[in-house]
Amino acid sequence: MHKATATAAALALPMGLVLAATAAHAGASDGPQDTKVLHAQLQPMNETNATGTSTVELRGTTMTVQIHATGLAPGLPHAQHLHVGGENICPTGLKADENGDGFVSTVEGTPYYGPEAVSLTAEGGIGAEHKLDMENMPVADENGKLEYERTFEVSEDIAKRVLHGKAVVVQRGIGAEDAREYDFNAAGPSELDGSLPAQATHPASCGALAAAPERGMETGLGGTSGTPVSWMIGLGAALVTVAGAVTVAGRHLSRTRA
Protein backbone atom coordinates (compact mmCIF):
# COMPACT_ATOMS: atom_id res chain seq x y z
CA MET A 1 0.00 0.00 0.00
CA HIS A 2 1.25 3.47 -0.90
CA LYS A 3 2.12 5.73 1.99
CA ALA A 4 -0.51 8.32 0.96
CA THR A 5 -3.24 5.68 0.74
CA ALA A 6 -2.32 4.31 4.15
CA THR A 7 -2.43 7.82 5.61
CA ALA A 8 -5.88 8.45 4.19
CA ALA A 9 -7.14 5.16 5.57
CA ALA A 10 -5.74 6.01 8.98
CA LEU A 11 -7.54 9.34 8.95
CA ALA A 12 -10.78 7.82 7.70
CA LEU A 13 -10.87 5.30 10.57
CA PRO A 14 -11.16 7.80 13.45
CA MET A 15 -13.59 9.83 11.35
CA GLY A 16 -15.84 6.79 11.09
CA LEU A 17 -15.55 6.17 14.80
CA VAL A 18 -16.48 9.79 15.54
CA LEU A 19 -19.54 9.67 13.31
CA ALA A 20 -20.57 6.31 14.77
CA ALA A 21 -20.26 7.68 18.29
CA THR A 22 -22.30 10.70 17.28
CA ALA A 23 -25.08 8.54 15.88
CA ALA A 24 -25.05 6.35 18.97
CA HIS A 25 -25.30 9.35 21.25
CA ALA A 26 -28.18 10.80 19.23
CA GLY A 27 -30.00 7.50 19.39
CA ALA A 28 -29.47 7.28 23.14
CA SER A 29 -30.75 10.80 23.77
CA ASP A 30 -33.98 10.01 21.99
CA GLY A 31 -34.49 6.73 23.80
CA PRO A 32 -37.76 5.95 25.60
CA GLN A 33 -35.97 5.65 28.95
CA ASP A 34 -34.73 9.24 29.06
CA THR A 35 -35.83 11.14 32.16
CA LYS A 36 -38.34 13.86 31.34
CA VAL A 37 -39.04 16.63 33.85
CA LEU A 38 -42.24 18.65 34.22
CA HIS A 39 -43.09 21.46 36.63
CA ALA A 40 -46.26 22.94 38.08
CA GLN A 41 -46.70 26.20 39.95
CA LEU A 42 -49.40 25.61 42.55
CA GLN A 43 -51.83 28.50 42.95
CA PRO A 44 -54.43 28.91 45.71
CA MET A 45 -58.07 27.96 45.28
CA ASN A 46 -61.10 28.66 47.45
CA GLU A 47 -59.46 31.74 48.96
CA THR A 48 -56.76 29.74 50.74
CA ASN A 49 -53.14 30.81 51.14
CA ALA A 50 -51.87 27.55 49.71
CA THR A 51 -49.06 27.90 47.19
CA GLY A 52 -46.14 25.78 46.12
CA THR A 53 -44.34 23.93 43.36
CA SER A 54 -44.45 20.40 42.04
CA THR A 55 -41.90 18.52 39.95
CA VAL A 56 -42.64 15.30 38.10
CA GLU A 57 -39.76 13.20 36.74
CA LEU A 58 -40.77 10.50 34.31
CA ARG A 59 -38.52 7.69 33.11
CA GLY A 60 -40.58 5.33 31.02
CA THR A 61 -43.46 4.48 33.36
CA THR A 62 -41.49 5.18 36.54
CA MET A 63 -42.66 8.46 38.04
CA THR A 64 -41.16 10.53 40.85
CA VAL A 65 -43.35 13.33 42.22
CA GLN A 66 -42.09 16.10 44.49
CA ILE A 67 -44.32 18.74 46.07
CA HIS A 68 -43.23 21.69 48.20
CA ALA A 69 -46.28 23.56 49.53
CA THR A 70 -47.04 26.19 52.17
CA GLY A 71 -50.16 27.86 53.50
CA LEU A 72 -52.12 24.63 53.95
CA ALA A 73 -54.34 23.80 56.92
CA PRO A 74 -51.77 22.88 59.60
CA GLY A 75 -51.67 19.45 61.17
CA LEU A 76 -54.25 18.02 58.77
CA PRO A 77 -54.00 15.45 55.95
CA HIS A 78 -54.25 16.84 52.45
CA ALA A 79 -55.53 14.60 49.69
CA GLN A 80 -53.58 15.32 46.51
CA HIS A 81 -53.77 13.91 43.02
CA LEU A 82 -52.67 14.04 39.42
CA HIS A 83 -55.73 14.81 37.29
CA VAL A 84 -56.00 14.06 33.57
CA GLY A 85 -58.74 14.19 30.96
CA GLY A 86 -59.98 17.75 31.42
CA GLU A 87 -58.91 21.02 29.82
CA ASN A 88 -55.56 20.86 31.64
CA ILE A 89 -56.21 24.14 33.44
CA CYS A 90 -57.13 25.31 36.94
CA PRO A 91 -60.40 27.21 37.50
CA THR A 92 -59.84 30.74 38.75
CA GLY A 93 -61.86 32.52 41.40
CA LEU A 94 -65.39 31.22 41.78
CA LYS A 95 -65.95 30.76 38.07
CA ALA A 96 -66.61 27.04 38.55
CA ASP A 97 -68.91 27.48 41.59
CA GLU A 98 -72.03 26.16 39.92
CA ASN A 99 -74.22 25.82 43.01
CA GLY A 100 -73.33 29.26 44.35
CA ASP A 101 -72.26 28.09 47.82
CA GLY A 102 -69.10 30.16 47.72
CA PHE A 103 -66.77 27.19 47.19
CA VAL A 104 -65.36 25.37 44.17
CA SER A 105 -65.72 21.70 44.93
CA THR A 106 -63.60 18.96 43.44
CA VAL A 107 -66.52 17.90 41.25
CA GLU A 108 -67.15 21.46 40.04
CA GLY A 109 -63.48 21.76 39.10
CA THR A 110 -63.32 18.42 37.27
CA PRO A 111 -64.23 19.79 33.80
CA TYR A 112 -61.18 22.06 34.07
CA TYR A 113 -58.51 19.70 35.42
CA GLY A 114 -60.10 16.30 34.76
CA PRO A 115 -60.78 13.33 37.05
CA GLU A 116 -58.25 11.81 39.42
CA ALA A 117 -55.71 9.56 37.70
CA VAL A 118 -53.04 9.14 40.38
CA SER A 119 -53.50 9.47 44.15
CA LEU A 120 -50.38 11.06 45.63
CA THR A 121 -50.45 9.14 48.89
CA ALA A 122 -47.50 9.04 51.27
CA GLU A 123 -47.77 5.26 51.30
CA GLY A 124 -50.17 2.59 50.11
CA GLY A 125 -51.96 2.52 46.76
CA ILE A 126 -51.71 5.29 44.19
CA GLY A 127 -54.65 4.40 41.95
CA ALA A 128 -57.71 6.60 41.50
CA GLU A 129 -59.61 4.29 43.85
CA HIS A 130 -57.41 5.58 46.68
CA LYS A 131 -58.36 9.22 46.12
CA LEU A 132 -60.01 9.50 49.55
CA ASP A 133 -57.47 7.42 51.48
CA MET A 134 -57.08 10.17 54.07
CA GLU A 135 -55.09 7.95 56.44
CA ASN A 136 -52.27 7.67 53.90
CA MET A 137 -52.32 11.22 52.54
CA PRO A 138 -49.44 13.54 53.56
CA VAL A 139 -49.99 15.82 56.54
CA ALA A 140 -49.03 19.49 56.70
CA ASP A 141 -46.85 20.48 59.64
CA GLU A 142 -47.85 22.94 62.36
CA ASN A 143 -46.92 25.82 60.06
CA GLY A 144 -48.99 24.58 57.13
CA LYS A 145 -45.94 23.35 55.22
CA LEU A 146 -46.02 20.09 53.28
CA GLU A 147 -43.03 18.29 51.73
CA TYR A 148 -43.75 15.28 49.56
CA GLU A 149 -41.69 12.89 47.43
CA ARG A 150 -42.54 9.45 46.17
CA THR A 151 -41.55 7.17 43.29
CA PHE A 152 -43.97 4.66 41.79
CA GLU A 153 -45.07 3.00 38.55
CA VAL A 154 -47.93 4.29 36.39
CA SER A 155 -49.64 2.96 33.28
CA GLU A 156 -48.30 3.78 29.83
CA ASP A 157 -51.42 5.83 29.13
CA ILE A 158 -50.94 8.03 32.19
CA ALA A 159 -47.21 8.37 31.49
CA LYS A 160 -47.98 9.51 27.94
CA ARG A 161 -50.54 12.07 29.09
CA VAL A 162 -48.21 13.51 31.71
CA LEU A 163 -45.33 13.58 29.23
CA HIS A 164 -47.41 15.67 26.85
CA GLY A 165 -48.38 18.18 29.54
CA LYS A 166 -51.93 16.90 29.94
CA ALA A 167 -51.95 16.57 33.72
CA VAL A 168 -52.77 18.86 36.64
CA VAL A 169 -51.68 18.66 40.28
CA VAL A 170 -54.45 19.39 42.80
CA GLN A 171 -54.16 19.53 46.60
CA ARG A 172 -57.27 19.45 48.80
CA GLY A 173 -58.17 20.56 52.30
CA ILE A 174 -59.29 24.10 53.16
CA GLY A 175 -59.59 24.08 56.94
CA ALA A 176 -58.98 27.30 58.84
CA GLU A 177 -55.41 27.95 59.97
CA ASP A 178 -56.31 27.58 63.66
CA ALA A 179 -58.47 24.49 63.15
CA ARG A 180 -57.22 21.03 64.07
CA GLU A 181 -59.87 19.13 62.17
CA TYR A 182 -62.05 19.57 59.11
CA ASP A 183 -65.43 21.00 60.09
CA PHE A 184 -68.83 19.78 58.82
CA ASN A 185 -70.40 23.09 59.87
CA ALA A 186 -68.16 25.18 57.60
CA ALA A 187 -69.21 23.75 54.23
CA GLY A 188 -71.36 20.70 54.94
CA PRO A 189 -70.57 17.10 53.95
CA SER A 190 -68.42 16.23 50.95
CA GLU A 191 -70.23 15.39 47.74
CA LEU A 192 -67.58 12.72 47.18
CA ASP A 193 -68.17 10.97 50.48
CA GLY A 194 -70.86 12.07 52.94
CA SER A 195 -68.83 10.76 55.87
CA LEU A 196 -66.18 13.44 55.21
CA PRO A 197 -66.52 17.20 55.63
CA ALA A 198 -66.50 19.13 52.36
CA GLN A 199 -63.54 21.07 53.74
CA ALA A 200 -61.45 17.91 53.45
CA THR A 201 -62.16 17.44 49.75
CA HIS A 202 -62.44 21.01 48.42
CA PRO A 203 -59.35 22.03 46.38
CA ALA A 204 -56.80 24.18 48.19
CA SER A 205 -54.26 24.59 45.38
CA CYS A 206 -53.88 23.68 41.73
CA GLY A 207 -51.20 23.76 39.06
CA ALA A 208 -50.94 22.47 35.48
CA LEU A 209 -47.81 20.53 34.59
CA ALA A 210 -45.58 21.80 31.78
CA ALA A 211 -42.29 20.54 30.38
CA ALA A 212 -39.18 21.98 32.01
CA PRO A 213 -36.57 23.68 29.75
CA GLU A 214 -34.01 21.27 28.37
CA ARG A 215 -30.69 21.50 30.21
CA GLY A 216 -27.84 22.49 27.97
CA MET A 217 -29.82 24.69 25.60
CA GLU A 218 -27.96 27.76 26.88
CA THR A 219 -24.59 26.19 26.10
CA GLY A 220 -25.17 26.34 22.35
CA LEU A 221 -25.14 22.56 22.10
CA GLY A 222 -28.82 22.17 21.31
CA GLY A 223 -29.61 20.63 24.65
CA THR A 224 -26.94 17.93 24.52
CA SER A 225 -25.09 19.01 27.63
CA GLY A 226 -23.30 15.71 28.03
CA THR A 227 -21.48 15.27 24.70
CA PRO A 228 -20.47 18.01 22.24
CA VAL A 229 -22.14 16.50 19.20
CA SER A 230 -21.63 19.58 17.04
CA TRP A 231 -17.92 19.51 17.75
CA MET A 232 -17.66 15.82 16.85
CA ILE A 233 -19.51 16.31 13.58
CA GLY A 234 -17.21 19.20 12.73
CA LEU A 235 -14.18 17.06 13.51
CA GLY A 236 -15.50 14.29 11.30
CA ALA A 237 -15.96 16.72 8.41
CA ALA A 238 -12.43 18.05 8.91
CA LEU A 239 -10.99 14.53 8.84
CA VAL A 240 -12.83 13.79 5.61
CA THR A 241 -11.34 16.93 4.06
CA VAL A 242 -7.82 16.09 5.22
CA ALA A 243 -8.12 12.50 4.05
CA GLY A 244 -9.19 13.66 0.60
CA ALA A 245 -6.33 16.13 0.38
CA VAL A 246 -3.78 13.48 1.34
CA THR A 247 -5.15 11.06 -1.24
CA VAL A 248 -4.92 13.66 -4.02
CA ALA A 249 -1.40 14.56 -2.98
CA GLY A 250 -0.40 10.90 -2.95
CA ARG A 251 -1.69 10.37 -6.49
CA HIS A 252 0.15 13.44 -7.71
CA LEU A 253 3.37 12.18 -6.12
CA SER A 254 2.95 8.76 -7.73
CA ARG A 255 2.51 10.30 -11.21
CA THR A 256 5.62 12.48 -10.68
CA ARG A 257 7.78 9.50 -9.73
CA ALA A 258 6.49 7.53 -12.69
JSON list of N, CA and C in Angstrom, two decimals, residues 177-232:
[
{"chain": "A", "resi": 177, "resn": "GLU", "atom": "N", "xyz": [-56.78, 28.11, 59.49]},
{"chain": "A", "resi": 177, "resn": "GLU", "atom": "CA", "xyz": [-55.41, 27.95, 59.97]},
{"chain": "A", "resi": 177, "resn": "GLU", "atom": "C", "xyz": [-55.34, 27.54, 61.43]},
{"chain": "A", "resi": 178, "resn": "ASP", "atom": "N", "xyz": [-56.34, 27.92, 62.24]},
{"chain": "A", "resi": 178, "resn": "ASP", "atom": "CA", "xyz": [-56.31, 27.58, 63.66]},
{"chain": "A", "resi": 178, "resn": "ASP", "atom": "C", "xyz": [-57.13, 26.34, 63.98]},
{"chain": "A", "resi": 179, "resn": "ALA", "atom": "N", "xyz": [-57.66, 25.70, 62.93]},
{"chain": "A", "resi": 179, "resn": "ALA", "atom": "CA", "xyz": [-58.47, 24.49, 63.15]},
{"chain": "A", "resi": 179, "resn": "ALA", "atom": "C", "xyz": [-57.56, 23.27, 63.22]},
{"chain": "A", "resi": 180, "resn": "ARG", "atom": "N", "xyz": [-57.98, 22.26, 63.96]},
{"chain": "A", "resi": 180, "resn": "ARG", "atom": "CA", "xyz": [-57.22, 21.03, 64.07]},
{"chain": "A", "resi": 180, "resn": "ARG", "atom": "C", "xyz": [-58.00, 19.84, 63.50]},
{"chain": "A", "resi": 181, "resn": "GLU", "atom": "N", "xyz": [-59.11, 20.16, 62.86]},
{"chain": "A", "resi": 181, "resn": "GLU", "atom": "CA", "xyz": [-59.87, 19.13, 62.17]},
{"chain": "A", "resi": 181, "resn": "GLU", "atom": "C", "xyz": [-60.75, 19.81, 61.13]},
{"chain": "A", "resi": 182, "resn": "TYR", "atom": "N", "xyz": [-61.14, 19.04, 60.12]},
{"chain": "A", "resi": 182, "resn": "TYR", "atom": "CA", "xyz": [-62.05, 19.57, 59.11]},
{"chain": "A", "resi": 182, "resn": "TYR", "atom": "C", "xyz": [-63.46, 19.63, 59.70]},
{"chain": "A", "resi": 183, "resn": "ASP", "atom": "N", "xyz": [-64.17, 20.70, 59.42]},
{"chain": "A", "resi": 183, "resn": "ASP", "atom": "CA", "xyz": [-65.43, 21.00, 60.09]},
{"chain": "A", "resi": 183, "resn": "ASP", "atom": "C", "xyz": [-66.64, 20.80, 59.16]},
{"chain": "A", "resi": 184, "resn": "PHE", "atom": "N", "xyz": [-67.60, 19.98, 59.59]},
{"chain": "A", "resi": 184, "resn": "PHE", "atom": "CA", "xyz": [-68.83, 19.78, 58.82]},
{"chain": "A", "resi": 184, "resn": "PHE", "atom": "C", "xyz": [-69.64, 21.07, 58.75]},
{"chain": "A", "resi": 185, "resn": "ASN", "atom": "N", "xyz": [-69.57, 21.88, 59.80]},
{"chain": "A", "resi": 185, "resn": "ASN", "atom": "CA", "xyz": [-70.40, 23.09, 59.87]},
{"chain": "A", "resi": 185, "resn": "ASN", "atom": "C", "xyz": [-69.95, 24.17, 58.88]},
{"chain": "A", "resi": 186, "resn": "ALA", "atom": "N", "xyz": [-68.70, 24.12, 58.46]},
{"chain": "A", "resi": 186, "resn": "ALA", "atom": "CA", "xyz": [-68.16, 25.18, 57.60]},
{"chain": "A", "resi": 186, "resn": "ALA", "atom": "C", "xyz": [-68.69, 25.10, 56.17]},
{"chain": "A", "resi": 187, "resn": "ALA", "atom": "N", "xyz": [-68.78, 23.89, 55.63]},
{"chain": "A", "resi": 187, "resn": "ALA", "atom": "CA", "xyz": [-69.21, 23.75, 54.23]},
{"chain": "A", "resi": 187, "resn": "ALA", "atom": "C", "xyz": [-70.06, 22.51, 54.00]},
{"chain": "A", "resi": 188, "resn": "GLY", "atom": "N", "xyz": [-70.51, 21.87, 55.08]},
{"chain": "A", "resi": 188, "resn": "GLY", "atom": "CA", "xyz": [-71.36, 20.70, 54.94]},
{"chain": "A", "resi": 188, "resn": "GLY", "atom": "C", "xyz": [-70.56, 19.44, 54.63]},
{"chain": "A", "resi": 189, "resn": "PRO", "atom": "N", "xyz": [-71.26, 18.36, 54.29]},
{"chain": "A", "resi": 189, "resn": "PRO", "atom": "CA", "xyz": [-70.57, 17.10, 53.95]},
{"chain": "A", "resi": 189, "resn": "PRO", "atom": "C", "xyz": [-70.02, 17.14, 52.52]},
{"chain": "A", "resi": 190, "resn": "SER", "atom": "N", "xyz": [-69.01, 16.32, 52.29]},
{"chain": "A", "resi": 190, "resn": "SER", "atom": "CA", "xyz": [-68.42, 16.23, 50.95]},
{"chain": "A", "resi": 190, "resn": "SER", "atom": "C", "xyz": [-69.36, 15.54, 49.98]},
{"chain": "A", "resi": 191, "resn": "GLU", "atom": "N", "xyz": [-69.42, 16.04, 48.76]},
{"chain": "A", "resi": 191, "resn": "GLU", "atom": "CA", "xyz": [-70.23, 15.39, 47.74]},
{"chain": "A", "resi": 191, "resn": "GLU", "atom": "C", "xyz": [-69.56, 14.12, 47.21]},
{"chain": "A", "resi": 192, "resn": "LEU", "atom": "N", "xyz": [-68.30, 13.93, 47.57]},
{"chain": "A", "resi": 192, "resn": "LEU", "atom": "CA", "xyz": [-67.58, 12.72, 47.18]},
{"chain": "A", "resi": 192, "resn": "LEU", "atom": "C", "xyz": [-67.82, 11.58, 48.16]},
{"chain": "A", "resi": 193, "resn": "ASP", "atom": "N", "xyz": [-67.95, 11.95, 49.43]},
{"chain": "A", "resi": 193, "resn": "ASP", "atom": "CA", "xyz": [-68.17, 10.97, 50.48]},
{"chain": "A", "resi": 193, "resn": "ASP", "atom": "C", "xyz": [-68.83, 11.69, 51.65]},
{"chain": "A", "resi": 194, "resn": "GLY", "atom": "N", "xyz": [-70.10, 11.38, 51.92]},
{"chain": "A", "resi": 194, "resn": "GLY", "atom": "CA", "xyz": [-70.86, 12.07, 52.94]},
{"chain": "A", "resi": 194, "resn": "GLY", "atom": "C", "xyz": [-70.31, 11.91, 54.34]},
{"chain": "A", "resi": 195, "resn": "SER", "atom": "N", "xyz": [-69.40, 10.95, 54.55]},
{"chain": "A", "resi": 195, "resn": "SER", "atom": "CA", "xyz": [-68.83, 10.76, 55.87]},
{"chain": "A", "resi": 195, "resn": "SER", "atom": "C", "xyz": [-67.67, 11.72, 56.12]},
{"chain": "A", "resi": 196, "resn": "LEU", "atom": "N", "xyz": [-67.27, 12.47, 55.09]},
{"chain": "A", "resi": 196, "resn": "LEU", "atom": "CA", "xyz": [-66.18, 13.44, 55.21]},
{"chain": "A", "resi": 196, "resn": "LEU", "atom": "C", "xyz": [-66.72, 14.85, 55.09]},
{"chain": "A", "resi": 197, "resn": "PRO", "atom": "N", "xyz": [-66.14, 15.80, 55.82]},
{"chain": "A", "resi": 197, "resn": "PRO", "atom": "CA", "xyz": [-66.52, 17.20, 55.63]},
{"chain": "A", "resi": 197, "resn": "PRO", "atom": "C", "xyz": [-66.09, 17.69, 54.25]},
{"chain": "A", "resi": 198, "resn": "ALA", "atom": "N", "xyz": [-66.87, 18.57, 53.67]},
{"chain": "A", "resi": 198, "resn": "ALA", "atom": "CA", "xyz": [-66.50, 19.13, 52.36]},
{"chain": "A", "resi": 198, "resn": "ALA", "atom": "C", "xyz": [-65.15, 19.85, 52.42]},
{"chain": "A", "resi": 199, "resn": "GLN", "atom": "N", "xyz": [-64.84, 20.41, 53.59]},
{"chain": "A", "resi": 199, "resn": "GLN", "atom": "CA", "xyz": [-63.54, 21.07, 53.74]},
{"chain": "A", "resi": 199, "resn": "GLN", "atom": "C", "xyz": [-62.39, 20.14, 53.39]},
{"chain": "A", "resi": 200, "resn": "ALA", "atom": "N", "xyz": [-62.53, 18.87, 53.68]},
{"chain": "A", "resi": 200, "resn": "ALA", "atom": "CA", "xyz": [-61.45, 17.91, 53.45]},
{"chain": "A", "resi": 200, "resn": "ALA", "atom": "C", "xyz": [-61.24, 17.60, 51.98]},
{"chain": "A", "resi": 201, "resn": "THR", "atom": "N", "xyz": [-62.27, 17.82, 51.16]},
{"chain": "A", "resi": 201, "resn": "THR", "atom": "CA", "xyz": [-62.16, 17.44, 49.75]},
{"chain": "A", "resi": 201, "resn": "THR", "atom": "C", "xyz": [-62.22, 18.62, 48.79]},
{"chain": "A", "resi": 202, "resn": "HIS", "atom": "N", "xyz": [-62.48, 19.83, 49.29]},
{"chain": "A", "resi": 202, "resn": "HIS", "atom": "CA", "xyz": [-62.44, 21.01, 48.42]},
{"chain": "A", "resi": 202, "resn": "HIS", "atom": "C", "xyz": [-60.98, 21.32, 48.06]},
{"chain": "A", "resi": 203, "resn": "PRO", "atom": "N", "xyz": [-60.73, 21.72, 46.80]},
{"chain": "A", "resi": 203, "resn": "PRO", "atom": "CA", "xyz": [-59.35, 22.03, 46.38]},
{"chain": "A", "resi": 203, "resn": "PRO", "atom": "C", "xyz": [-58.78, 23.23, 47.14]},
{"chain": "A", "resi": 204, "resn": "ALA", "atom": "N", "xyz": [-57.51, 23.09, 47.53]},
{"chain": "A", "resi": 204, "resn": "ALA", "atom": "CA", "xyz": [-56.80, 24.18, 48.19]},
{"chain": "A", "resi": 204, "resn": "ALA", "atom": "C", "xyz": [-55.79, 24.83, 47.25]},
{"chain": "A", "resi": 205, "resn": "SER", "atom": "N", "xyz": [-55.22, 24.05, 46.35]},
{"chain": "A", "resi": 205, "resn": "SER", "atom": "CA", "xyz": [-54.26, 24.59, 45.38]},
{"chain": "A", "resi": 205, "resn": "SER", "atom": "C", "xyz": [-54.29, 23.75, 44.12]},
{"chain": "A", "resi": 206, "resn": "CYS", "atom": "N", "xyz": [-53.80, 24.34, 43.03]},
{"chain": "A", "resi": 206, "resn": "CYS", "atom": "CA", "xyz": [-53.88, 23.68, 41.73]},
{"chain": "A", "resi": 206, "resn": "CYS", "atom": "C", "xyz": [-52.79, 24.21, 40.82]},
{"chain": "A", "resi": 207, "resn": "GLY", "atom": "N", "xyz": [-52.21, 23.33, 40.01]},
{"chain": "A", "resi": 207, "resn": "GLY", "atom": "CA", "xyz": [-51.20, 23.76, 39.06]},
{"chain": "A", "resi": 207, "resn": "GLY", "atom": "C", "xyz": [-51.07, 22.80, 37.90]},
{"chain": "A", "resi": 208, "resn": "ALA", "atom": "N", "xyz": [-51.07, 23.31, 36.67]},
{"chain": "A", "resi": 208, "resn": "ALA", "atom": "CA", "xyz": [-50.94, 22.47, 35.48]},
{"chain": "A", "resi": 208, "resn": "ALA", "atom": "C", "xyz": [-49.47, 22.18, 35.22]},
{"chain": "A", "resi": 209, "resn": "LEU", "atom": "N", "xyz": [-49.18, 20.93, 34.88]},
{"chain": "A", "resi": 209, "resn": "LEU", "atom": "CA", "xyz": [-47.81, 20.53, 34.59]},
{"chain": "A", "resi": 209, "resn": "LEU", "atom": "C", "xyz": [-47.39, 20.96, 33.19]},
{"chain": "A", "resi": 210, "resn": "ALA", "atom": "N", "xyz": [-46.15, 21.42, 33.08]},
{"chain": "A", "resi": 210, "resn": "ALA", "atom": "CA", "xyz": [-45.58, 21.80, 31.78]},
{"chain": "A", "resi": 210, "resn": "ALA", "atom": "C", "xyz": [-44.14, 21.33, 31.74]},
{"chain": "A", "resi": 211, "resn": "ALA", "atom": "N", "xyz": [-43.66, 21.03, 30.54]},
{"chain": "A", "resi": 211, "resn": "ALA", "atom": "CA", "xyz": [-42.29, 20.54, 30.38]},
{"chain": "A", "resi": 211, "resn": "ALA", "atom": "C", "xyz": [-41.28, 21.57, 30.85]},
{"chain": "A", "resi": 212, "resn": "ALA", "atom": "N", "xyz": [-40.26, 21.10, 31.56]},
{"chain": "A", "resi": 212, "resn": "ALA", "atom": "CA", "xyz": [-39.18, 21.98, 32.01]},
{"chain": "A", "resi": 212, "resn": "ALA", "atom": "C", "xyz": [-38.25, 22.25, 30.84]},
{"chain": "A", "resi": 213, "resn": "PRO", "atom": "N", "xyz": [-37.54, 23.40, 30.82]},
{"chain": "A", "resi": 213, "resn": "PRO", "atom": "CA", "xyz": [-36.57, 23.68, 29.75]},
{"chain": "A", "resi": 213, "resn": "PRO", "atom": "C", "xyz": [-35.48, 22.63, 29.72]},
{"chain": "A", "resi": 214, "resn": "GLU", "atom": "N", "xyz": [-35.07, 22.26, 28.52]},
{"chain": "A", "resi": 214, "resn": "GLU", "atom": "CA", "xyz": [-34.01, 21.27, 28.37]},
{"chain": "A", "resi": 214, "resn": "GLU", "atom": "C", "xyz": [-32.70, 21.84, 28.89]},
{"chain": "A", "resi": 215, "resn": "ARG", "atom": "N", "xyz": [-32.00, 21.07, 29.73]},
{"chain": "A", "resi": 215, "resn": "ARG", "atom": "CA", "xyz": [-30.69, 21.50, 30.21]},
{"chain": "A", "resi": 215, "resn": "ARG", "atom": "C", "xyz": [-29.70, 21.47, 29.06]},
{"chain": "A", "resi": 216, "resn": "GLY", "atom": "N", "xyz": [-28.87, 22.46, 29.00]},
{"chain": "A", "resi": 216, "resn": "GLY", "atom": "CA", "xyz": [-27.84, 22.49, 27.97]},
{"chain": "A", "resi": 216, "resn": "GLY", "atom": "C", "xyz": [-28.19, 23.38, 26.81]},
{"chain": "A", "resi": 217, "resn": "MET", "atom": "N", "xyz": [-29.43, 23.85, 26.72]},
{"chain": "A", "resi": 217, "resn": "MET", "atom": "CA", "xyz": [-29.82, 24.69, 25.60]},
{"chain": "A", "resi": 217, "resn": "MET", "atom": "C", "xyz": [-29.05, 26.01, 25.60]},
{"chain": "A", "resi": 218, "resn": "GLU", "atom": "N", "xyz": [-28.67, 26.50, 26.81]},
{"chain": "A", "resi": 218, "resn": "GLU", "atom": "CA", "xyz": [-27.96, 27.76, 26.88]},
{"chain": "A", "resi": 218, "resn": "GLU", "atom": "C", "xyz": [-26.49, 27.61, 26.54]},
{"chain": "A", "resi": 219, "resn": "THR", "atom": "N", "xyz": [-26.00, 26.39, 26.41]},
{"chain": "A", "resi": 219, "resn": "THR", "atom": "CA", "xyz": [-24.59, 26.19, 26.10]},
{"chain": "A", "resi": 219, "resn": "THR", "atom": "C", "xyz": [-24.31, 26.25, 24.62]},
{"chain": "A", "resi": 220, "resn": "GLY", "atom": "N", "xyz": [-25.37, 26.31, 23.80]},
{"chain": "A", "resi": 220, "resn": "GLY", "atom": "CA", "xyz": [-25.17, 26.34, 22.35]},
{"chain": "A", "resi": 220, "resn": "GLY", "atom": "C", "xyz": [-25.02, 24.97, 21.76]},
{"chain": "A", "resi": 221, "resn": "LEU", "atom": "N", "xyz": [-25.31, 23.92, 22.58]},
{"chain": "A", "resi": 221, "resn": "LEU", "atom": "CA", "xyz": [-25.14, 22.56, 22.10]},
{"chain": "A", "resi": 221, "resn": "LEU", "atom": "C", "xyz": [-26.48, 21.90, 21.82]},
{"chain": "A", "resi": 222, "resn": "GLY", "atom": "N", "xyz": [-27.51, 22.71, 21.67]},
{"chain": "A", "resi": 222, "resn": "GLY", "atom": "CA", "xyz": [-28.82, 22.17, 21.31]},
{"chain": "A", "resi": 222, "resn": "GLY", "atom": "C", "xyz": [-29.40, 21.24, 22.34]},
{"chain": "A", "resi": 223, "resn": "GLY", "atom": "N", "xyz": [-29.04, 21.44, 23.60]},
{"chain": "A", "resi": 223, "resn": "GLY", "atom": "CA", "xyz": [-29.61, 20.63, 24.65]},
{"chain": "A", "resi": 223, "resn": "GLY", "atom": "C", "xyz": [-28.81, 19.40, 24.97]},
{"chain": "A", "resi": 224, "resn": "THR", "atom": "N", "xyz": [-27.75, 19.10, 24.25]},
{"chain": "A", "resi": 224, "resn": "THR", "atom": "CA", "xyz": [-26.94, 17.93, 24.52]},
{"chain": "A", "resi": 224, "resn": "THR", "atom": "C", "xyz": [-25.80, 18.35, 25.42]},
{"chain": "A", "resi": 225, "resn": "SER", "atom": "N", "xyz": [-26.08, 18.51, 26.69]},
{"chain": "A", "resi": 225, "resn": "SER", "atom": "CA", "xyz": [-25.09, 19.01, 27.63]},
{"chain": "A", "resi": 225, "resn": "SER", "atom": "C", "xyz": [-24.02, 17.99, 27.94]},
{"chain": "A", "resi": 226, "resn": "GLY", "atom": "N", "xyz": [-24.28, 16.72, 27.67]},
{"chain": "A", "resi": 226, "resn": "GLY", "atom": "CA", "xyz": [-23.30, 15.71, 28.03]},
{"chain": "A", "resi": 226, "resn": "GLY", "atom": "C", "xyz": [-22.18, 15.57, 27.02]},
{"chain": "A", "resi": 227, "resn": "THR", "atom": "N", "xyz": [-22.48, 15.51, 25.72]},
{"chain": "A", "resi": 227, "resn": "THR", "atom": "CA", "xyz": [-21.48, 15.27, 24.70]},
{"chain": "A", "resi": 227, "resn": "THR", "atom": "C", "xyz": [-21.57, 16.32, 23.62]},
{"chain": "A", "resi": 228, "resn": "PRO", "atom": "N", "xyz": [-20.44, 16.96, 23.26]},
{"chain": "A", "resi": 228, "resn": "PRO", "atom": "CA", "xyz": [-20.47, 18.01, 22.24]},
{"chain": "A", "resi": 228, "resn": "PRO", "atom": "C", "xyz": [-20.64, 17.44, 20.85]},
{"chain": "A", "resi": 229, "resn": "VAL", "atom": "N", "xyz": [-21.87, 17.12, 20.49]},
{"chain": "A", "resi": 229, "resn": "VAL", "atom": "CA", "xyz": [-22.14, 16.50, 19.20]},
{"chain": "A", "resi": 229, "resn": "VAL", "atom": "C", "xyz": [-21.71, 17.39, 18.05]},
{"chain": "A", "resi": 230, "resn": "SER", "atom": "N", "xyz": [-21.99, 18.67, 18.12]},
{"chain": "A", "resi": 230, "resn": "SER", "atom": "CA", "xyz": [-21.63, 19.58, 17.04]},
{"chain": "A", "resi": 230, "resn": "SER", "atom": "C", "xyz": [-20.13, 19.57, 16.80]},
{"chain": "A", "resi": 231, "resn": "TRP", "atom": "N", "xyz": [-19.36, 19.52, 17.89]},
{"chain": "A", "resi": 231, "resn": "TRP", "atom": "CA", "xyz": [-17.92, 19.51, 17.75]},
{"chain": "A", "resi": 231, "resn": "TRP", "atom": "C", "xyz": [-17.45, 18.23, 17.08]},
{"chain": "A", "resi": 232, "resn": "MET", "atom": "N", "xyz": [-18.08, 17.08, 17.44]},
{"chain": "A", "resi": 232, "resn": "MET", "atom": "CA", "xyz": [-17.66, 15.82, 16.85]},
{"chain": "A", "resi": 232, "resn": "MET", "atom": "C", "xyz": [-17.99, 15.77, 15.36]}
]
